[in-house]
mmCIF file of C-alpha atoms in Angstrom:
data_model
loop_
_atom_site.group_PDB
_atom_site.id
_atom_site.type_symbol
_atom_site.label_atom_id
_atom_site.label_comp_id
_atom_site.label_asym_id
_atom_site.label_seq_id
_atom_site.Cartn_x
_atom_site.Cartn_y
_atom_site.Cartn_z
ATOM 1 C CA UNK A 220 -70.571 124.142 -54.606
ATOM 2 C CA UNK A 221 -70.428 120.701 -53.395
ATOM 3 C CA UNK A 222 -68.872 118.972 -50.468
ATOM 4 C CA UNK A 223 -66.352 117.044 -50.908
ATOM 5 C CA UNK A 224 -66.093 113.395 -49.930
ATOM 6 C CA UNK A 225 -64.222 112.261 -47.236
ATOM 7 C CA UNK A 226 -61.174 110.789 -47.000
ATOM 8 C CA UNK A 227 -61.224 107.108 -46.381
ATOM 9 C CA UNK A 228 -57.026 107.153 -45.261
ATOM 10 C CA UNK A 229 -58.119 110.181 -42.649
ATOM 11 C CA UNK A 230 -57.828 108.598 -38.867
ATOM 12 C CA UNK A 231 -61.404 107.926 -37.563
ATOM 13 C CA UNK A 232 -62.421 108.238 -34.096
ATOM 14 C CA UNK A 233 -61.236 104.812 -32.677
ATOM 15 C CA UNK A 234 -57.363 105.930 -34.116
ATOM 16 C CA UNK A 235 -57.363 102.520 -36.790
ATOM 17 C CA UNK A 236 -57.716 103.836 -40.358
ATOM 18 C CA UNK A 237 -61.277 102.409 -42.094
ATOM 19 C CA UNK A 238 -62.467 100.890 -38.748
ATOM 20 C CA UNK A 239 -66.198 100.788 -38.721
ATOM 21 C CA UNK A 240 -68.702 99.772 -36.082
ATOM 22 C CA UNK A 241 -69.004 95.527 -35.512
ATOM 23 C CA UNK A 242 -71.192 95.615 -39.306
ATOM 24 C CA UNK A 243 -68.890 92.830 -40.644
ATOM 25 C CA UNK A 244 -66.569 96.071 -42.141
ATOM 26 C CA UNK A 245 -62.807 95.281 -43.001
ATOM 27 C CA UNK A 246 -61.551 96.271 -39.613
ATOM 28 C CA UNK A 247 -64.041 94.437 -37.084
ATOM 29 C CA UNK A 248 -63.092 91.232 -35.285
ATOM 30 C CA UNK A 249 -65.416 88.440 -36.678
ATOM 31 C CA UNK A 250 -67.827 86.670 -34.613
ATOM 32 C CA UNK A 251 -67.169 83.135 -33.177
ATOM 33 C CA UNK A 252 -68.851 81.028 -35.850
ATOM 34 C CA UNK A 253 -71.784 78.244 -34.481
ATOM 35 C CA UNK A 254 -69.667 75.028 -35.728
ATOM 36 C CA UNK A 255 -66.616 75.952 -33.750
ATOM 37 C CA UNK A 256 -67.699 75.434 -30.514
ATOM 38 C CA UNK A 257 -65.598 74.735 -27.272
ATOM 39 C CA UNK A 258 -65.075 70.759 -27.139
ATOM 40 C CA UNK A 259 -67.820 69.062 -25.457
ATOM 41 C CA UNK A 260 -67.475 66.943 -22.279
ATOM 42 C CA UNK A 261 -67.918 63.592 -24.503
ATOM 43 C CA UNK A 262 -65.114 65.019 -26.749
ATOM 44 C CA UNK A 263 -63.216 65.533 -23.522
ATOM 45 C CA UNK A 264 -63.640 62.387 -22.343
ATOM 46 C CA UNK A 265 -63.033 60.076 -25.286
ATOM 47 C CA UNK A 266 -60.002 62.355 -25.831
ATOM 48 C CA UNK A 267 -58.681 61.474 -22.123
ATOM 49 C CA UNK A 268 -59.661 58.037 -23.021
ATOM 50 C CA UNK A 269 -57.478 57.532 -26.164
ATOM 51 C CA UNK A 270 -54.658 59.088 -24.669
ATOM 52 C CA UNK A 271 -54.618 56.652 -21.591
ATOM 53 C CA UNK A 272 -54.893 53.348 -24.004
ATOM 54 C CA UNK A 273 -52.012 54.679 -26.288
ATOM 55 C CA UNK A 274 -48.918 52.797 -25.989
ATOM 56 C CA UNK A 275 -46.524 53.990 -23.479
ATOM 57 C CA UNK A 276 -49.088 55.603 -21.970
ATOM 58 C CA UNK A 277 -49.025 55.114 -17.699
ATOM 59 C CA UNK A 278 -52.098 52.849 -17.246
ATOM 60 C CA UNK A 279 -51.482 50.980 -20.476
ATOM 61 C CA UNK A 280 -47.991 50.455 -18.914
ATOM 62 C CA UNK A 281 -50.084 49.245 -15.629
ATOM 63 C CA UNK A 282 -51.922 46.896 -17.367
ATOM 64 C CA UNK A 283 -49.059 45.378 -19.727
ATOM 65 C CA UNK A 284 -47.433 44.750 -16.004
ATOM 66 C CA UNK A 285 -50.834 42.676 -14.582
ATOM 67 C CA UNK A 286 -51.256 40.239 -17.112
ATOM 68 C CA UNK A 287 -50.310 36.906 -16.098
ATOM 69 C CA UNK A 288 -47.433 35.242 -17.885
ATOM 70 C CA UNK A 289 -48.351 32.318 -20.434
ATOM 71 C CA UNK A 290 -47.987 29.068 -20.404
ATOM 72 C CA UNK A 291 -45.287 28.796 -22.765
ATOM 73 C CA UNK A 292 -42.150 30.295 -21.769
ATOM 74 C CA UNK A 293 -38.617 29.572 -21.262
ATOM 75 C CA UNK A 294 -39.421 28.624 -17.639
ATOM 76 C CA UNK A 295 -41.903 25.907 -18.215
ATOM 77 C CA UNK A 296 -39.996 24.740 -21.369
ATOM 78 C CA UNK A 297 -36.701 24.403 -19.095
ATOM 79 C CA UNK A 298 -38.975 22.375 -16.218
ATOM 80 C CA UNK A 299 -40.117 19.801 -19.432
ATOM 81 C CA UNK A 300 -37.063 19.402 -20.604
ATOM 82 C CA UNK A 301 -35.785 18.181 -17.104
ATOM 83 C CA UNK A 302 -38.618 15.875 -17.399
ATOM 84 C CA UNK A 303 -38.192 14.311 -20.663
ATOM 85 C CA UNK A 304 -34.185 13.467 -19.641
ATOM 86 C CA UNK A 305 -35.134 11.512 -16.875
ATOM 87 C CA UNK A 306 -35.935 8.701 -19.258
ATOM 88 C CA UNK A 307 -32.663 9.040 -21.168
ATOM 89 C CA UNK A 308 -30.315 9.298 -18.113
ATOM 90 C CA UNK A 309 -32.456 6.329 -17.194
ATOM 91 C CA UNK A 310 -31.203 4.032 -19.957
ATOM 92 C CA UNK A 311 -28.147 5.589 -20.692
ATOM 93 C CA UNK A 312 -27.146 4.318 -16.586
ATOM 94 C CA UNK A 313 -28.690 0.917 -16.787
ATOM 95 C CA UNK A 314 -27.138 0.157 -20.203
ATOM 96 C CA UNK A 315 -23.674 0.171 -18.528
ATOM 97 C CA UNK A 316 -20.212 0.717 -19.874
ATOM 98 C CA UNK A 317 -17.902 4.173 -20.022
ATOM 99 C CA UNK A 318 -19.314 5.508 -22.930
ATOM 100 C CA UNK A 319 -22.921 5.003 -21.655
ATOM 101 C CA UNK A 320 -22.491 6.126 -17.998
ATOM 102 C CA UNK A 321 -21.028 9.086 -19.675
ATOM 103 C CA UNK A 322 -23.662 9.700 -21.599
ATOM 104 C CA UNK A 323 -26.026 8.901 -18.517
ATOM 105 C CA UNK A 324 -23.818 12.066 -16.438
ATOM 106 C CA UNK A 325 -24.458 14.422 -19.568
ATOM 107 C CA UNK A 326 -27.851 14.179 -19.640
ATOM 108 C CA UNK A 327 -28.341 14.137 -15.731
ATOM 109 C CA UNK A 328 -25.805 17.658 -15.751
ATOM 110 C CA UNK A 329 -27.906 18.946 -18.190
ATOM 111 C CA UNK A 330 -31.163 18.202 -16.658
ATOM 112 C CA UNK A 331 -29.603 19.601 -13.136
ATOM 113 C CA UNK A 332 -29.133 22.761 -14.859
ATOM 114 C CA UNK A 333 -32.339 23.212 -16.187
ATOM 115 C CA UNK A 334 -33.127 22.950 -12.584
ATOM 116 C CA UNK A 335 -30.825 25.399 -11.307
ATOM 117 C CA UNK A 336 -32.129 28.151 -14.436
ATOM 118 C CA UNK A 337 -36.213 27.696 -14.776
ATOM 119 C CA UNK A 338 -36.703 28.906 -10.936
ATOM 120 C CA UNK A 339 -34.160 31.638 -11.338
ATOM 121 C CA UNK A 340 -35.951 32.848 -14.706
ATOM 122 C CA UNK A 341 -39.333 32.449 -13.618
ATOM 123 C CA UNK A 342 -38.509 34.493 -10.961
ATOM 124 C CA UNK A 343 -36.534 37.089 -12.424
ATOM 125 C CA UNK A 344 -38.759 37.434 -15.391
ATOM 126 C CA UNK A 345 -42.113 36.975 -13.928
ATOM 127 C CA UNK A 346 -43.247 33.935 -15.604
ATOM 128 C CA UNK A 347 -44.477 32.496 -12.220
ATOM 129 C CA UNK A 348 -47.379 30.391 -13.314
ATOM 130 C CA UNK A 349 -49.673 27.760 -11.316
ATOM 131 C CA UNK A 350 -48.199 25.158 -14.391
ATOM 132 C CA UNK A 351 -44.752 26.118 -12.831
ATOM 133 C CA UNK A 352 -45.561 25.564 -9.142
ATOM 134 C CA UNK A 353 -46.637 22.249 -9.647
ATOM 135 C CA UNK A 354 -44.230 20.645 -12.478
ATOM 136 C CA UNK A 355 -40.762 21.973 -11.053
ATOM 137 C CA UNK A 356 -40.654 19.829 -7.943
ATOM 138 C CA UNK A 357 -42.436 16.825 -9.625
ATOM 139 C CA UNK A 358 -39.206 17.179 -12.139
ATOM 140 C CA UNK A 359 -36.603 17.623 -9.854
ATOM 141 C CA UNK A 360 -38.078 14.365 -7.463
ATOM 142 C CA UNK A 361 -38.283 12.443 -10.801
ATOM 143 C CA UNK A 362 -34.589 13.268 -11.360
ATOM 144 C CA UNK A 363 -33.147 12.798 -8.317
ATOM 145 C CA UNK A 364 -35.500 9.370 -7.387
ATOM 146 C CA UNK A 365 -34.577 8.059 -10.586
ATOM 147 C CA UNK A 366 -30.797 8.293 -10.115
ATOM 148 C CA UNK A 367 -30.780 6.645 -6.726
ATOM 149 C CA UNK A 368 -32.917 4.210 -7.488
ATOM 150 C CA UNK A 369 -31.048 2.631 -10.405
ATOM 151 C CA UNK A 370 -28.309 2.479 -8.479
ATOM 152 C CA UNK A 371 -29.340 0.929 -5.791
ATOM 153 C CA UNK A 372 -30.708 -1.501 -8.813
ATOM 154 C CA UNK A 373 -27.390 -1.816 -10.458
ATOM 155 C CA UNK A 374 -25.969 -2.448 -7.028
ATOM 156 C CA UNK A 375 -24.061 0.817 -6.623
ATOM 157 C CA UNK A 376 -25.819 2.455 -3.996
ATOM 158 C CA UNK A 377 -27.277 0.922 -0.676
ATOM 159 C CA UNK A 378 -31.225 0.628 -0.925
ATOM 160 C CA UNK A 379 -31.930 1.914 2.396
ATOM 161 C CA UNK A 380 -30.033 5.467 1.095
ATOM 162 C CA UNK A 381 -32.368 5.222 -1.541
ATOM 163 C CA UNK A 382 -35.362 4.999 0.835
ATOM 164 C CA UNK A 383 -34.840 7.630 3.304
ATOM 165 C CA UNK A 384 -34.047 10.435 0.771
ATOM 166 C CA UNK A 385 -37.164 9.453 -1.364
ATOM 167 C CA UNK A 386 -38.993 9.466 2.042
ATOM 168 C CA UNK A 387 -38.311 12.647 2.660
ATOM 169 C CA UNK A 388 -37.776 14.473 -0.484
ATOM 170 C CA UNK A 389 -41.594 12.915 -1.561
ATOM 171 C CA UNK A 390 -42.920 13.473 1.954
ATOM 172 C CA UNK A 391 -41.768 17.247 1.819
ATOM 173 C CA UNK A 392 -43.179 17.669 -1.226
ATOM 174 C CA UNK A 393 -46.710 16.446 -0.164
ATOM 175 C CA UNK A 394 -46.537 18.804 3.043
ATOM 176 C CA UNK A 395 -46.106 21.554 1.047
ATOM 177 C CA UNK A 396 -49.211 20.957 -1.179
ATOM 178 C CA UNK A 397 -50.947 20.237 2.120
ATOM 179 C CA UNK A 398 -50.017 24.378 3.367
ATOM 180 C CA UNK A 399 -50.254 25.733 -0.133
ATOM 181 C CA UNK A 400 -53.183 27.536 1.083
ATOM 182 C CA UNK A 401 -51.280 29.464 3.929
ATOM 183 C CA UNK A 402 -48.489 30.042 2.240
ATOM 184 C CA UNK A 403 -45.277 28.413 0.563
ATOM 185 C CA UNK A 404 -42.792 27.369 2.055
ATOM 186 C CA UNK A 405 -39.417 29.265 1.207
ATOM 187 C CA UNK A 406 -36.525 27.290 0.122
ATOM 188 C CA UNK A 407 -33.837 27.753 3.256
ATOM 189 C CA UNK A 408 -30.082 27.987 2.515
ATOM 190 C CA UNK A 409 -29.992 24.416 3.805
ATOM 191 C CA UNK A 410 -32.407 23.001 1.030
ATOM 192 C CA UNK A 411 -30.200 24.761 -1.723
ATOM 193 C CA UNK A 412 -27.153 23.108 -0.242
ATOM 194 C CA UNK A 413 -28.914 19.657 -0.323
ATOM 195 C CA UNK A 414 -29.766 20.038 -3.329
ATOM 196 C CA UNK A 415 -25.927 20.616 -4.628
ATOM 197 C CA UNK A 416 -24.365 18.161 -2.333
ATOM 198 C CA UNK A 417 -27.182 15.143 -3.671
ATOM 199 C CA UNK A 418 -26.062 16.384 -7.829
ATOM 200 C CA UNK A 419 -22.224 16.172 -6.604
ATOM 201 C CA UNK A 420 -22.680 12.791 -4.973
ATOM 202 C CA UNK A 421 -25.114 11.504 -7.707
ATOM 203 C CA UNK A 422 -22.424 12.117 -10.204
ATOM 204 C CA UNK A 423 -19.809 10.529 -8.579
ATOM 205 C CA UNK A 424 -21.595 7.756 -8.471
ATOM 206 C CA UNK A 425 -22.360 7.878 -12.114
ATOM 207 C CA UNK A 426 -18.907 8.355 -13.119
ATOM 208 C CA UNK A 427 -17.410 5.229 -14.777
ATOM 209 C CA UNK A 428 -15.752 2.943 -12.288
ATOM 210 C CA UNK A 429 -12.820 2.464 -14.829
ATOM 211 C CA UNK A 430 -12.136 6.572 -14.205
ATOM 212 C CA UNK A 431 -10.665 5.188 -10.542
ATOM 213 C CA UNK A 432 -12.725 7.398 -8.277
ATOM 214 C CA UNK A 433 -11.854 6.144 -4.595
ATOM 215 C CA UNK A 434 -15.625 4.785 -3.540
ATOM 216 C CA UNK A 435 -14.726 6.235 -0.066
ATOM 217 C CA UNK A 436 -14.891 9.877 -1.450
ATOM 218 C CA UNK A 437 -18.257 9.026 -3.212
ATOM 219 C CA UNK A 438 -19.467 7.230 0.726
ATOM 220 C CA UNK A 439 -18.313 10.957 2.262
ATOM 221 C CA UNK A 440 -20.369 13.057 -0.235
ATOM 222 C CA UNK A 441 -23.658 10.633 -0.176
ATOM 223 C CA UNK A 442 -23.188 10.710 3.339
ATOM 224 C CA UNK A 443 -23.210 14.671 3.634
ATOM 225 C CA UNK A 444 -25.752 14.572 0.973
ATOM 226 C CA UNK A 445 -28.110 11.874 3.198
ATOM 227 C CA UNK A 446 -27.356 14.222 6.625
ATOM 228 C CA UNK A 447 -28.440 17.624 5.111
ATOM 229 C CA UNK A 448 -31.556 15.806 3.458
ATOM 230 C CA UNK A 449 -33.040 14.610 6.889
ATOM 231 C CA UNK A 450 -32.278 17.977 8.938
ATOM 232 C CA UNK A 451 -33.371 20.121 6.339
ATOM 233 C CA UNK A 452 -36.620 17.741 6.131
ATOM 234 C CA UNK A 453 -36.964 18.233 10.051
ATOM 235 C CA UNK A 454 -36.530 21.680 9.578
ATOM 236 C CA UNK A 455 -39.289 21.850 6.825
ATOM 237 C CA UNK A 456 -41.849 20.201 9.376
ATOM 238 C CA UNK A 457 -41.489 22.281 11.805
ATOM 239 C CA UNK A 458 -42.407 25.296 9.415
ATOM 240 C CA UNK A 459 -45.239 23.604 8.265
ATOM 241 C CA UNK A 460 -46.641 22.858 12.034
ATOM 242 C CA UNK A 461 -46.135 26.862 12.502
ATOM 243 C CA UNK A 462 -47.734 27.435 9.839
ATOM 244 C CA UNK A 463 -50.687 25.681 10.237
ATOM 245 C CA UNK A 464 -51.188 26.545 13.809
ATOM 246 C CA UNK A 465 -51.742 30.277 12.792
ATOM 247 C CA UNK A 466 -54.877 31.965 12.381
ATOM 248 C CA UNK A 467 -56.149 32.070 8.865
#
């Protein structure tokens, strides 16, 4: 009499029904296969890599935020546009009558707002550039010297106004080239209010004369304008001396 055959459903020894020893049988965990290794330290690496120079990534972020600004931007396009009205106030003043020296205060209130908006968005924005540095205050002295001195030419303004604001607004302006290297000199409150009151009294002198502007309240403002111009000059040398006379 034979033995029967036994029953593959029956429980074997390690409790899971048809488990066999690790012979590749339907119940043994497979080995790890060669190909599917653990990454390798290149993989690693590149992997890190590609994840830092994907956008929005933190040092992609970093490095977006270091590069300089260009050349062109709304900045430096707001400085040349200051330059090339200089021209037009120019001829628009000397050519006389209303409807010219109206013309002639348009385009110098437009080019004193360009001045008023390029620093203010170069700063704000960060388009800072070398171009920038030097252009801005070579517009705004071509603005301003051009005004006074075609009125002084036209006979509206007295010439030796003229000269002492050019002296120091171009003397200024060549002392602070001459301490670039130590540092810049910040604009003080009193430069900013020079600045205003020489647009205010610039464009009462450019109004029309048939508009019936009393020429004493023009006088009081140039005046004001010619005061704040020399202190705040004074005020800039003295900076400059302290700032040369420290250590490098």
């Amino acid at each position: 009499m034979s033995t029967p055959a036994p029953d593959s459903r029956l429980p074997h020894a390690d409790g899971a029904p048809g488990a066999v020893g690790p012979t590749g049988a339907p119940g043994a965990a497979a080995p790890a296969a060669p190909g599917a290794a653990a990454p390798s330290g290149a993989q690693s690496a590149q992997s890190a890599q590609s994840a830092q120079s994907a956008p929005g990534a933190p040092g992609a972020a970093e490095d977006d935020k270091a590069a300089p600004p260009g050349l062109v931007n709304v900045a430096n396009a707001l400085t040349v546009a200051r330059i090339c009205l200089v021209p037009v106030f120019v001829v628009c003043l000397a050519a006389g009558g209303t409807w010219w020296r109206l013309a002639a205060l348009a385009a110098f209130g437009a080019a004193s707002l360009t001045d008023l908006l390029d620093g203010e968005l170069a700063r704000r924005r960060g388009l800072v550039t070398d171009f920038g540095k030097i252009a801005d205050p070579i517009a705004d002295k071509a603005l301003t010297g051009a005004a006074l001195i075609t009125l002084s030419v036209i006979g509206e303004l007295p010439v030796w106004v003229t000269a002492l604001i050019l002296f120091r607004e171009l003397g200024i302006t060549a002392l602070r080239f001459a301490v670039i290297k130590r540092g810049v000199i910040a604009a003080s409150q009193g430069g900013k209010l020079k600045t205003l009151l020489q647009i205010i009294a610039i464009c009462l002198y450019v109004l029309p004369p048939s508009f019936g502007l009393p020429a004493l309240i023009k006088e009081v403002v140039m005046g004001a304008a010619l005061v704040v111009t020399l202190v705040t000059g004074a005020d800039y040398v003295i900076r400059a001396v302290r700032m040369m006379q420290k250590p490098a």
